Amino acid sequence: MEFEEYVRARRAALFRFGVVLTGDPVLADEIVTDVLGVAFERWAQVSAAENVHAYVRKMVVNEYLSWRRRRARTSVVSDLDALLAPVSDGAAAYADQQQLVSELRGLPAKQRAAIVLRYFEGLSDAEIAGVLGSGENAVRSNISRGLARLRIQLTESLTQEVVR
């Protein structure tokens, strides 16, 4: 398969995966673009992989995790969400999706990546372990802890909405 053919067939899927992983379409586009640039430069190695899409998807996850590490080291973090009023467009499904994405942002990077790979991409524990470079037990642990944390955060959010 040629690089151009791969990009035509899979760029949209990589972008959707990146948006779910990062929670930010601009960042997702940036990461996917960077990864495709690296994949182009190393296409002989990438195309030799048994599953090219899985290989590139792992590159996206690795780039996202690297971006998070760089951001943690280099940027000042401020909580502007508390100051900004949420924008409502009247669509309950959109609001629910945004709440979930917001809650996913609060998870540690490995937990978030494991949950996205499981529930968005539908990968097995072994496949997720391969993408994240960890063991299957670590994957199950990350998913379990991440889901538990999401349950607590979402329950607290719902409780606060009921009190209002």
Short mmCIF file of C-alpha atoms in Angstrom, two decimals, residues 104 107 110-121 128 142-147 150:
data_model
loop_
_atom_site.label_atom_id
_atom_site.label_comp_id
_atom_site.label_asym_id
_atom_site.label_seq_id
_atom_site.Cartn_x
_atom_site.Cartn_y
_atom_site.Cartn_z
CA LEU A 104 -11.98 12.14 30.29
CA LEU A 107 -7.95 11.18 33.81
CA LYS A 110 -2.52 6.09 30.35
CA GLN A 111 -6.00 5.55 31.85
CA ARG A 112 -7.55 7.83 29.27
CA ALA A 113 -5.71 6.17 26.40
CA ALA A 114 -6.70 2.68 27.63
CA ILE A 115 -10.38 3.66 27.93
CA VAL A 116 -10.43 5.30 24.49
CA LEU A 117 -8.72 2.31 22.89
CA ARG A 118 -11.18 -0.09 24.55
CA TYR A 119 -14.48 1.72 24.09
CA PHE A 120 -13.85 3.87 21.01
CA GLU A 121 -11.59 1.59 19.00
CA ILE A 128 -4.21 -2.18 24.01
CA ASN A 142 -5.90 1.38 34.04
CA ILE A 143 -9.35 0.76 32.58
CA SER A 144 -10.81 -0.27 35.93
CA ARG A 145 -9.35 2.71 37.79
CA GLY A 146 -10.27 5.11 35.02
CA LEU A 147 -13.88 3.91 34.89
CA LEU A 150 -15.25 8.57 35.84
#
